[in-house]
Short mmCIF file of C-alpha atoms in Angstrom, two decimals:
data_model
loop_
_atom_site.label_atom_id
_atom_site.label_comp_id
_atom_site.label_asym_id
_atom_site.label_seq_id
_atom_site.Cartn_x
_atom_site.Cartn_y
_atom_site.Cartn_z
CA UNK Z 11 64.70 10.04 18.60
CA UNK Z 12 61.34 12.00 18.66
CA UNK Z 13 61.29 15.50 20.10
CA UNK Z 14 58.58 17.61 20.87
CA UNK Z 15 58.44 20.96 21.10
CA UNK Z 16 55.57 23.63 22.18
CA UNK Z 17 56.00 27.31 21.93
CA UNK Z 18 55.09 29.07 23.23
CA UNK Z 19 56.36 28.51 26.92
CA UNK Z 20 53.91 31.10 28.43
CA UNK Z 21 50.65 32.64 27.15
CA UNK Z 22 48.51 35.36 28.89
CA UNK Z 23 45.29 36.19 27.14
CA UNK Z 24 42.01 38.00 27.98
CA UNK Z 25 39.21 36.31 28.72
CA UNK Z 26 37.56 36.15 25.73
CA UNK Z 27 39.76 35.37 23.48
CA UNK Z 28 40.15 32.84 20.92
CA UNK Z 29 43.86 31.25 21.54
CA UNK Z 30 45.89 28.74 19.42
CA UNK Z 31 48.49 26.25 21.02
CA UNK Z 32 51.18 24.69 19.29
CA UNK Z 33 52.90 21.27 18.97
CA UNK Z 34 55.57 20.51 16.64
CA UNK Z 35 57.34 16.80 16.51
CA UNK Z 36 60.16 15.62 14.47
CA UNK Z 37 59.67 11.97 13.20
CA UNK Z 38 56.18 11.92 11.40
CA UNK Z 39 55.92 7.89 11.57
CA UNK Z 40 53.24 8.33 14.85
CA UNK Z 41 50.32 6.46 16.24
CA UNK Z 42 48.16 9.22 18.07
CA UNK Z 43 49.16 12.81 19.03
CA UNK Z 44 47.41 13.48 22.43
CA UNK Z 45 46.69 16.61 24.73
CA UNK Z 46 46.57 17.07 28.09
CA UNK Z 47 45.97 19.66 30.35
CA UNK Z 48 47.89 19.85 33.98
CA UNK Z 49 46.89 21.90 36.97
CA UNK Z 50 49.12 23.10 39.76
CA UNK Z 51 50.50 20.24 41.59
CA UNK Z 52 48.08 17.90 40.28
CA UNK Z 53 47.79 14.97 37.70
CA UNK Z 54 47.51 14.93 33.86
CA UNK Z 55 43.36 15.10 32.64
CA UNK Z 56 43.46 14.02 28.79
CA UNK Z 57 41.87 16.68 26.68
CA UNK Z 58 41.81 15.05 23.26
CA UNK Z 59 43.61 12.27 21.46
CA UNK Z 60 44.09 12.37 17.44
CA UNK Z 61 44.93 8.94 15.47
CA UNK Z 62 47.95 9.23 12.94
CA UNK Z 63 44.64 8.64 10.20
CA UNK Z 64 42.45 11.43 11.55
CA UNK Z 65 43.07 15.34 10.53
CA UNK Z 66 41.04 16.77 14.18
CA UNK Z 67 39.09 16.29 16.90
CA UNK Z 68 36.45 18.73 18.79
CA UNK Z 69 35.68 18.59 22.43
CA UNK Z 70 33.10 21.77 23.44
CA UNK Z 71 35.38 24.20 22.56
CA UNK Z 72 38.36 22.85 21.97
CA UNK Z 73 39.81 21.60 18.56
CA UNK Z 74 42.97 19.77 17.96
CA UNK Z 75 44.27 19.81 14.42
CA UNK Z 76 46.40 17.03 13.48
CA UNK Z 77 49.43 17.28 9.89
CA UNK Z 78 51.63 14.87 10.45
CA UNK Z 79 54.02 15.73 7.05
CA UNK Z 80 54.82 18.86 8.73
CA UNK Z 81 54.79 17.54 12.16
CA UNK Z 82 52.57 19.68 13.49
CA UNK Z 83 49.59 19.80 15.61
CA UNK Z 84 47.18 22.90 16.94
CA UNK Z 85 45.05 23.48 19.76
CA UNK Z 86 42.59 25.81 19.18
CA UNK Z 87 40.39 26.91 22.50
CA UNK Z 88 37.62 28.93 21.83
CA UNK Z 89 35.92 31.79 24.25
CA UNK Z 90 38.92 31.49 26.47
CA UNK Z 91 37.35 31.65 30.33
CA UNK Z 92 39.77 31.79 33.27
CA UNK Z 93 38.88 28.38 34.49
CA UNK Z 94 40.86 27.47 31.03
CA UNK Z 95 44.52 28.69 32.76
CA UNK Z 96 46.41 25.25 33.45
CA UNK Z 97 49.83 24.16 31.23
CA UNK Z 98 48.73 22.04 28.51
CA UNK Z 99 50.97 19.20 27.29
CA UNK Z 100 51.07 17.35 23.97
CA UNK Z 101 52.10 14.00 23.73
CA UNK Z 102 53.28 12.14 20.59
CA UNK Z 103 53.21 8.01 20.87
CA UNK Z 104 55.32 6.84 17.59
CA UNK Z 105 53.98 3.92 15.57
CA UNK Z 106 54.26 0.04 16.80
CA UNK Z 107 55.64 1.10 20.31
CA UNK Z 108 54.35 2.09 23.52
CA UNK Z 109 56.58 5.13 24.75
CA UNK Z 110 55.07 8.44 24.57
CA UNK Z 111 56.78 11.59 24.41
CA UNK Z 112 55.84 14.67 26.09
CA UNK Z 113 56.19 18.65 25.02
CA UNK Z 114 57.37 20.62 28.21
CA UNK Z 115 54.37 22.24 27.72
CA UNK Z 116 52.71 25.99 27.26
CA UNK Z 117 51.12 27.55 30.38
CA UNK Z 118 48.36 29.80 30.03
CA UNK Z 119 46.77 32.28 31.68
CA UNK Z 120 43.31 33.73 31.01
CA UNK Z 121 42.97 37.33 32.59
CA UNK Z 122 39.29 37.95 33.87
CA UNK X 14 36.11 4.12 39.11
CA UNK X 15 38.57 5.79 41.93
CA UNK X 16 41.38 6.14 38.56
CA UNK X 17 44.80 5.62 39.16
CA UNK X 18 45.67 5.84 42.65
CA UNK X 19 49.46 7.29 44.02
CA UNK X 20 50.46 7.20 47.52
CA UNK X 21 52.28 9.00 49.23
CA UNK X 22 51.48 12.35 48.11
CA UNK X 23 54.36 14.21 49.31
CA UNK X 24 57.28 12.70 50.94
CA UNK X 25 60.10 14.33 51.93
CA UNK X 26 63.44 12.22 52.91
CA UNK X 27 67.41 12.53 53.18
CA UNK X 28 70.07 11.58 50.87
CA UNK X 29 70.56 8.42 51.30
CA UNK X 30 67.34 6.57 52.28
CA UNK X 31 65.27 4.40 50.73
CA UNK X 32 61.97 5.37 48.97
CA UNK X 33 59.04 3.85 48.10
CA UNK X 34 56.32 5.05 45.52
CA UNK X 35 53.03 3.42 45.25
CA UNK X 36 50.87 2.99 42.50
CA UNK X 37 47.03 1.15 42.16
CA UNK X 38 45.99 1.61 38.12
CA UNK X 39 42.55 1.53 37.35
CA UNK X 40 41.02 -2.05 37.34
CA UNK X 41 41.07 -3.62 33.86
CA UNK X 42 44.10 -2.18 32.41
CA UNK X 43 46.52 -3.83 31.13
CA UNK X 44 49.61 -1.06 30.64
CA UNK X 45 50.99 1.07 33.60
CA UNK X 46 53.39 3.87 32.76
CA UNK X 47 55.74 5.40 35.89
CA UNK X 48 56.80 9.26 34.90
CA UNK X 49 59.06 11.92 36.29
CA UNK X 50 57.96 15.22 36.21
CA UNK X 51 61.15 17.96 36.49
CA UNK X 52 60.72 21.70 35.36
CA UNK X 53 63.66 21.31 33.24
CA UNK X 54 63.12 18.11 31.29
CA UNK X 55 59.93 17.60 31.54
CA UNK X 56 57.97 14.29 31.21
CA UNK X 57 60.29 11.64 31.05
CA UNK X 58 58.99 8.00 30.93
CA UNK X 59 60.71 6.03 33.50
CA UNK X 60 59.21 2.26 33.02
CA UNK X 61 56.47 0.76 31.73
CA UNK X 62 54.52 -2.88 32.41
CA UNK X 63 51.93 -4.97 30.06
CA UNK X 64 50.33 -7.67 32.06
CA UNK X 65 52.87 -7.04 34.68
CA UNK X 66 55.80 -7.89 32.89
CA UNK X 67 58.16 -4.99 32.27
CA UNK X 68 58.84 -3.91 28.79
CA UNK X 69 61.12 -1.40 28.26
CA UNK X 70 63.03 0.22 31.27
CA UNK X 71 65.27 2.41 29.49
CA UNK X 72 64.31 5.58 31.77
CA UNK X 73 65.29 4.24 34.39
CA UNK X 74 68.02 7.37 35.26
CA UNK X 75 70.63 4.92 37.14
CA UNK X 76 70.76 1.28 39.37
CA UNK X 77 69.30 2.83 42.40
CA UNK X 78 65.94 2.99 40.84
CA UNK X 79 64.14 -0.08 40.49
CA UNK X 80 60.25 -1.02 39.63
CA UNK X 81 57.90 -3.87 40.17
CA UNK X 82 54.77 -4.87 39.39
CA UNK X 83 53.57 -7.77 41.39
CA UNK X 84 50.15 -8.10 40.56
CA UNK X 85 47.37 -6.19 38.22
CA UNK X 86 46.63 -3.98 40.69
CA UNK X 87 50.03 -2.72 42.02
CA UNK X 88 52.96 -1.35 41.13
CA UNK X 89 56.20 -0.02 42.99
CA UNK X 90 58.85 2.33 42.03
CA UNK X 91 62.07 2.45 44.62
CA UNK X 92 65.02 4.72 44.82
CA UNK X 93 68.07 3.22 46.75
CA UNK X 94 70.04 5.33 47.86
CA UNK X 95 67.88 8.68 47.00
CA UNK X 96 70.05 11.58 46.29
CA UNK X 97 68.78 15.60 45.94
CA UNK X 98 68.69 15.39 42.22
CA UNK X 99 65.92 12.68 42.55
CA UNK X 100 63.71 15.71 43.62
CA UNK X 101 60.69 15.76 41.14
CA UNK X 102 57.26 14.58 40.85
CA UNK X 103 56.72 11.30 40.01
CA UNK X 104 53.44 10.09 38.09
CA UNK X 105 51.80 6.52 37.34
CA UNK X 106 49.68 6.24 34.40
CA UNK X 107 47.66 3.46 33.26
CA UNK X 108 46.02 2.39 29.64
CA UNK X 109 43.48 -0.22 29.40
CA UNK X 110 43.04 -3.15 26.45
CA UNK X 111 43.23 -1.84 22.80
CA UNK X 112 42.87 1.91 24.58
CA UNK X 113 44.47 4.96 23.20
CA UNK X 114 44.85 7.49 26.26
CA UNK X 115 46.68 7.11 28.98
CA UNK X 116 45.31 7.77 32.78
CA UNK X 117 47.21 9.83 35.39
CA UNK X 118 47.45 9.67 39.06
CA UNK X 119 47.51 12.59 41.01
CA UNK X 120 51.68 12.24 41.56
CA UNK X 121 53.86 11.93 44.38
CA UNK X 122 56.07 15.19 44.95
CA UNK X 123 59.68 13.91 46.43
CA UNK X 124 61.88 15.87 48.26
CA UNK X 125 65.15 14.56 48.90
CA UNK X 126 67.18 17.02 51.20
#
């Protein structure tokens, strides 16, 4: 059974600064690794999506780093800006099946 | 494109009745995903439809939850009787042909007092 885990839980950071979020899964046989990021009480808005055959992916500032023999991935937000506080969620979808499964997630905070 | 549509937003019920979820993906896809959001599990995938068929219910926490999908362009997910625990947010997600991500609706908070 795949399980995801992010740590941290909770992040507060100046604005500013350059952050790293992290994403560790146990079964290394996936199909895509995908973030999300999730507002108060609303909906999930996908960030970035890595395929088991790609090593990143860069949106503006954001970079998602992908190793799947350690079962790891990274977000990396650069410039960090208040607008950036949300909880952001990995999800891991294994190989040859449909069901994703979700980190609880790390909320952040960006301090003006 | 509207995205995936949820109705209600909120609802707010007592043990015991019966509730219904609503869900409209986006037009095109083929995959809809229902969700249930609780602060201490998490995301947990409930049910999930291809070409309205369902595939793989094994979410689905007990009988009194049930889902259907009659047509591209709708999907239900009722809980009969609801009970407190049920409280949570529920999401619908939807992933078109040979796509990767999947596509949230806004969620529909339940209260069950």
């Amino acid at each position: 059974k795949q399980e995801v885990t992010q740590i941290p839980a909770a992040l507060s950071v100046p604005e500013g600064e350059n952050l790293v979020l992290n994403c560790s899964f146990t079964d290394s046989a996936i199909y895509n690794l995908q973030w999300f990021r999730q507002d108060p009480g609303k909906g999930l808005t996908s960030l970035l999506l890595i395929q088991s055959s790609q090593r990143e992916q860069t949106s503006g500032r954001l970079n998602a780093s992908l190793d799947k023999s350690s079962g790891r991935s990274t977000l990396y937000i650069a410039a960090s800006q208040p607008g950036d506080s949300a909880t952001y969620l990995c999800a891991v979808r294994p190989g040859g099946y449909q069901k994703v499964t979700f980190g609880i997630g790390t909320k952040l905070q960006v301090i003006p | 494109d509207a995205g995936v549509i949820q109705s209600p937003r909120h609802e707010v019920t007592e043990m015991g009745q019966e509730v219904t979820l609503r869900c409209k993906p986006i037009s095109g896809h083929d995959y809809l995903f229902w969700y249930r959001q609780t602060m201490m599990r998490g995301l947990e995938l409930l049910i999930y439809f291809n070409n309205n068929v369902p595939i793989d219910d094994s979410g689905m926490p007990e009988d009194r939850f049930s889902a259907k999908m009659p047509n591209a362009s709708f999907s239900t997910l009722k809980i009969q009787p609801s009970e407190p625990r049920d409280s949570a947010v529920y999401f619908c997600a939807s992933r078109g042909p040979g796509g990767h991500e999947q596509f949230f609706g806004p969620g529909t908070r339940l209260t069950v007092l």
